[in-house]
Amino acid sequence: MPGSPQAAPRHTGMILAIVLVSYFMIVLDNLIIFTGLPQIQASMDLSPTAMAWVQNAYTLVFGGLLLLGARAGDLLGRQRVFVVGLVVFGLASFLVGTAQNEAWIISARAFQGIGAAIVAPASLSWITALFPAGPERSRAIAAYGTTAGLGASLGLVAGGALAGWLSWRAGFFINVPIAILMIIASWKFLPAFPASRGRFDLAGAITSTLGMGALVYGVINVAEQGWAAPLTVGSIVLGVLILAIFVVNEWRARQPIMPLRLFRSRERSGAAIARLLFAGTMIGFFFFTTQFFQGVYGWTPLQAGLGFLPMTVLQFGSSLLVSRLIRRFGNAPLLAVGLALVLLGMVWISQLSADTSFLAGVAGPLLIIGLGQGLAFGPLTAAGIAGAKPEDAGAASGLVNTAHQLGSTLGVALLTSIAAGASTLEGRVVDAYAGGSVMLAIALVAVLVLILPAELAHRKRTIAAENLLPNRTPQTLNGDLH
């Protein structure tokens, strides 16, 4: 079978560790820079626009190349492509850490986005391809979801600590030895996958990259020039048109870079919608809450990072229970509960004011959001790759990561636009929280309307099929279901 490993994988624990550490490194870098931006601005005398592009160059390239990076693993060999991605990301991290001027750091961040676009989808495709459906895969996906959540939360803590104790550069230099270790471990432990036969969808690769790149660029520009700016409108319209061409191409291509059959599943389609909105809300939450901690409370970068610690701790603890809870209650119900908790916490924290103390108005919402994130990340990832065939593992994981990355970019831009009308930092933060609450509510509706019914229908078909098998008693059926 194309895309199958040449031999049954051994050392599955080590394989999972390589995948999770590599992915953690990617997620961490998406947020670690936030608390170090003031130091970067001071050391290189950057303008506000250049400051924005230090983050946006990474986001733009990451989002634009995700589908290409995902399909490359299927067609060129997962182990080879994964290692190349780690090499690029490690080298780019070194270049960011040694940057001396505006052009240098922005270019290096864009280069880093290329590595991230290769490693992120490849890491999830390893789980899909190597861990069989059932409890083993559920545990692996739960760990993957935990890694995503912890990377997002700890990125701010680690960024604040390193910026306060050493330098903002330390957050990027630390990636270099980690990348080297992961490269060595990947060559030794990851099984070799033969490349899938067939043509590379060059037209799909070009149109998906240019289309998403233009769309992401336009949305990023909203925060700087507004929705009505010619550059914003032109970029978004161009992106939509190119993506329309991409869809037509994928419909006709014999071996598409993004098989449209992935969207025949209501579960995967609902997961893409929910992930886009969820990721957009949470990256915006981190972005605005960090500003509130430093701009209103007057905290240092380290204090601001540590302010997220209660959320991080509870998120980690709840995520450890995910695989057990999925076996008992199902994936979709747990996802719905997790998103509902995050929504509750977001609505609560939107009542914040400058006079509200951390313990009275922030700690409680953070704990609820952390609990909800811990319960939601794993099930949301599982829904995004549910039922994907081995040959589509890279494409399915690319869809998950594309939804997450584009959601992160769109979320920050949209919430920044929503908050632009407020005259104070406090007002902008509260408006952003209100907008995030609406986005989470829509994500929850997508789960209840698309993912939950699809999972329930699958359960009914499974039970009906099992009832037709010989030598099955009600007792054994009950044991299988639990």
Short mmCIF file of N, CA and C in Angstrom, two decimals, residues 34-98:
data_model
loop_
_atom_site.label_atom_id
_atom_site.label_comp_id
_atom_site.label_asym_id
_atom_site.label_seq_id
_atom_site.Cartn_x
_atom_site.Cartn_y
_atom_site.Cartn_z
N PHE A 34 6.19 36.98 21.39
CA PHE A 34 5.34 38.07 21.83
C PHE A 34 5.94 38.85 23.00
N THR A 35 6.35 38.14 24.06
CA THR A 35 6.86 38.83 25.24
C THR A 35 8.26 39.40 25.01
N GLY A 36 8.93 39.02 23.92
CA GLY A 36 10.25 39.56 23.65
C GLY A 36 10.25 40.70 22.65
N LEU A 37 9.08 41.03 22.08
CA LEU A 37 9.02 42.07 21.06
C LEU A 37 9.56 43.43 21.52
N PRO A 38 9.26 43.87 22.76
CA PRO A 38 9.84 45.16 23.19
C PRO A 38 11.36 45.17 23.14
N GLN A 39 12.01 44.08 23.55
CA GLN A 39 13.47 44.01 23.48
C GLN A 39 13.96 44.03 22.04
N ILE A 40 13.26 43.30 21.16
CA ILE A 40 13.65 43.28 19.75
C ILE A 40 13.55 44.67 19.15
N GLN A 41 12.47 45.38 19.46
CA GLN A 41 12.28 46.73 18.95
C GLN A 41 13.39 47.66 19.42
N ALA A 42 13.73 47.55 20.70
CA ALA A 42 14.76 48.42 21.26
C ALA A 42 16.14 48.11 20.69
N SER A 43 16.45 46.83 20.50
CA SER A 43 17.79 46.46 20.06
C SER A 43 18.03 46.77 18.58
N MET A 44 16.96 46.81 17.78
CA MET A 44 17.13 47.03 16.35
C MET A 44 16.44 48.31 15.86
N ASP A 45 15.88 49.08 16.76
CA ASP A 45 15.21 50.34 16.43
C ASP A 45 14.16 50.13 15.34
N LEU A 46 13.25 49.17 15.58
CA LEU A 46 12.24 48.82 14.58
C LEU A 46 11.04 49.75 14.67
N SER A 47 10.45 50.01 13.52
CA SER A 47 9.20 50.77 13.47
C SER A 47 8.04 49.85 13.87
N PRO A 48 6.87 50.40 14.19
CA PRO A 48 5.72 49.55 14.52
C PRO A 48 5.36 48.58 13.40
N THR A 49 5.47 49.03 12.15
CA THR A 49 5.17 48.14 11.02
C THR A 49 6.17 47.00 10.94
N ALA A 50 7.45 47.32 11.12
CA ALA A 50 8.47 46.27 11.11
C ALA A 50 8.27 45.30 12.26
N MET A 51 7.84 45.82 13.42
CA MET A 51 7.55 44.96 14.56
C MET A 51 6.47 43.95 14.21
N ALA A 52 5.42 44.41 13.54
CA ALA A 52 4.35 43.50 13.16
C ALA A 52 4.85 42.42 12.22
N TRP A 53 5.75 42.81 11.31
CA TRP A 53 6.21 41.83 10.33
C TRP A 53 7.20 40.81 10.90
N VAL A 54 7.78 41.10 12.05
CA VAL A 54 8.62 40.09 12.70
C VAL A 54 7.79 38.85 13.02
N GLN A 55 6.53 39.06 13.41
CA GLN A 55 5.63 37.94 13.64
C GLN A 55 4.91 37.52 12.36
N ASN A 56 4.49 38.49 11.57
CA ASN A 56 3.65 38.18 10.41
C ASN A 56 4.40 37.48 9.29
N ALA A 57 5.70 37.71 9.15
CA ALA A 57 6.47 37.02 8.11
C ALA A 57 6.45 35.52 8.35
N TYR A 58 6.56 35.13 9.60
CA TYR A 58 6.49 33.72 9.97
C TYR A 58 5.10 33.16 9.68
N THR A 59 4.06 33.88 10.10
CA THR A 59 2.69 33.43 9.93
C THR A 59 2.32 33.32 8.46
N LEU A 60 2.72 34.30 7.67
CA LEU A 60 2.37 34.34 6.26
C LEU A 60 2.95 33.14 5.51
N VAL A 61 4.23 32.88 5.69
CA VAL A 61 4.87 31.77 4.99
C VAL A 61 4.36 30.42 5.52
N PHE A 62 4.23 30.33 6.83
CA PHE A 62 3.72 29.11 7.46
C PHE A 62 2.35 28.75 6.89
N GLY A 63 1.43 29.70 6.90
CA GLY A 63 0.08 29.43 6.41
C GLY A 63 0.04 29.17 4.92
N GLY A 64 0.87 29.89 4.16
CA GLY A 64 0.83 29.75 2.72
C GLY A 64 1.39 28.44 2.19
N LEU A 65 2.34 27.85 2.91
CA LEU A 65 3.02 26.65 2.42
C LEU A 65 2.56 25.35 3.08
N LEU A 66 1.57 25.42 3.96
CA LEU A 66 1.19 24.23 4.72
C LEU A 66 0.72 23.07 3.84
N LEU A 67 -0.15 23.34 2.88
CA LEU A 67 -0.64 22.26 2.03
C LEU A 67 0.49 21.64 1.21
N LEU A 68 1.38 22.50 0.72
CA LEU A 68 2.52 22.01 -0.05
C LEU A 68 3.41 21.14 0.83
N GLY A 69 3.67 21.59 2.06
CA GLY A 69 4.50 20.81 2.98
C GLY A 69 3.86 19.49 3.34
N ALA A 70 2.54 19.48 3.51
CA ALA A 70 1.85 18.25 3.87
C ALA A 70 1.92 17.22 2.74
N ARG A 71 1.66 17.64 1.52
CA ARG A 71 1.65 16.70 0.40
C ARG A 71 3.05 16.23 0.04
N ALA A 72 4.04 17.06 0.29
CA ALA A 72 5.42 16.68 -0.03
C ALA A 72 5.82 15.42 0.72
N GLY A 73 5.36 15.29 1.98
CA GLY A 73 5.69 14.09 2.75
C GLY A 73 5.12 12.83 2.13
N ASP A 74 3.90 12.91 1.58
CA ASP A 74 3.29 11.74 0.95
C ASP A 74 4.03 11.34 -0.33
N LEU A 75 4.47 12.33 -1.10
CA LEU A 75 5.02 12.05 -2.42
C LEU A 75 6.53 11.84 -2.44
N LEU A 76 7.24 12.41 -1.47
CA LEU A 76 8.70 12.35 -1.49
C LEU A 76 9.27 11.47 -0.39
N GLY A 77 8.41 10.98 0.50
CA GLY A 77 8.88 10.15 1.61
C GLY A 77 8.85 10.94 2.92
N ARG A 78 8.09 10.44 3.91
CA ARG A 78 7.86 11.21 5.12
C ARG A 78 9.13 11.44 5.93
N GLN A 79 9.95 10.40 6.06
CA GLN A 79 11.15 10.56 6.88
C GLN A 79 12.08 11.62 6.30
N ARG A 80 12.30 11.54 4.99
CA ARG A 80 13.21 12.48 4.33
C ARG A 80 12.70 13.92 4.45
N VAL A 81 11.41 14.12 4.18
CA VAL A 81 10.83 15.46 4.23
C VAL A 81 10.82 16.00 5.66
N PHE A 82 10.52 15.14 6.62
CA PHE A 82 10.49 15.54 8.03
C PHE A 82 11.86 16.05 8.47
N VAL A 83 12.90 15.33 8.09
CA VAL A 83 14.27 15.73 8.46
C VAL A 83 14.64 17.05 7.78
N VAL A 84 14.28 17.19 6.51
CA VAL A 84 14.56 18.45 5.81
C VAL A 84 13.89 19.62 6.52
N GLY A 85 12.64 19.42 6.95
CA GLY A 85 11.94 20.47 7.68
C GLY A 85 12.64 20.84 8.97
N LEU A 86 13.13 19.85 9.70
CA LEU A 86 13.86 20.11 10.94
C LEU A 86 15.15 20.88 10.68
N VAL A 87 15.84 20.51 9.59
CA VAL A 87 17.09 21.22 9.24
C VAL A 87 16.79 22.69 8.95
N VAL A 88 15.76 22.94 8.15
CA VAL A 88 15.40 24.31 7.79
C VAL A 88 15.00 25.10 9.03
N PHE A 89 14.18 24.49 9.89
CA PHE A 89 13.71 25.20 11.08
C PHE A 89 14.86 25.49 12.05
N GLY A 90 15.76 24.52 12.23
CA GLY A 90 16.89 24.74 13.13
C GLY A 90 17.82 25.83 12.62
N LEU A 91 18.13 25.79 11.32
CA LEU A 91 19.00 26.81 10.73
C LEU A 91 18.35 28.18 10.79
N ALA A 92 17.06 28.25 10.50
CA ALA A 92 16.36 29.52 10.54
C ALA A 92 16.32 30.08 11.96
N SER A 93 16.15 29.22 12.95
CA SER A 93 16.14 29.67 14.34
C SER A 93 17.48 30.31 14.71
N PHE A 94 18.57 29.71 14.23
CA PHE A 94 19.90 30.29 14.48
C PHE A 94 20.02 31.66 13.83
N LEU A 95 19.50 31.78 12.60
CA LEU A 95 19.57 33.07 11.89
C LEU A 95 18.73 34.13 12.60
N VAL A 96 17.56 33.75 13.14
CA VAL A 96 16.76 34.71 13.89
C VAL A 96 17.52 35.17 15.13
N GLY A 97 18.11 34.21 15.83
CA GLY A 97 18.84 34.55 17.06
C GLY A 97 20.05 35.44 16.83
N THR A 98 20.63 35.39 15.65
CA THR A 98 21.82 36.21 15.35
C THR A 98 21.48 37.47 14.56
#
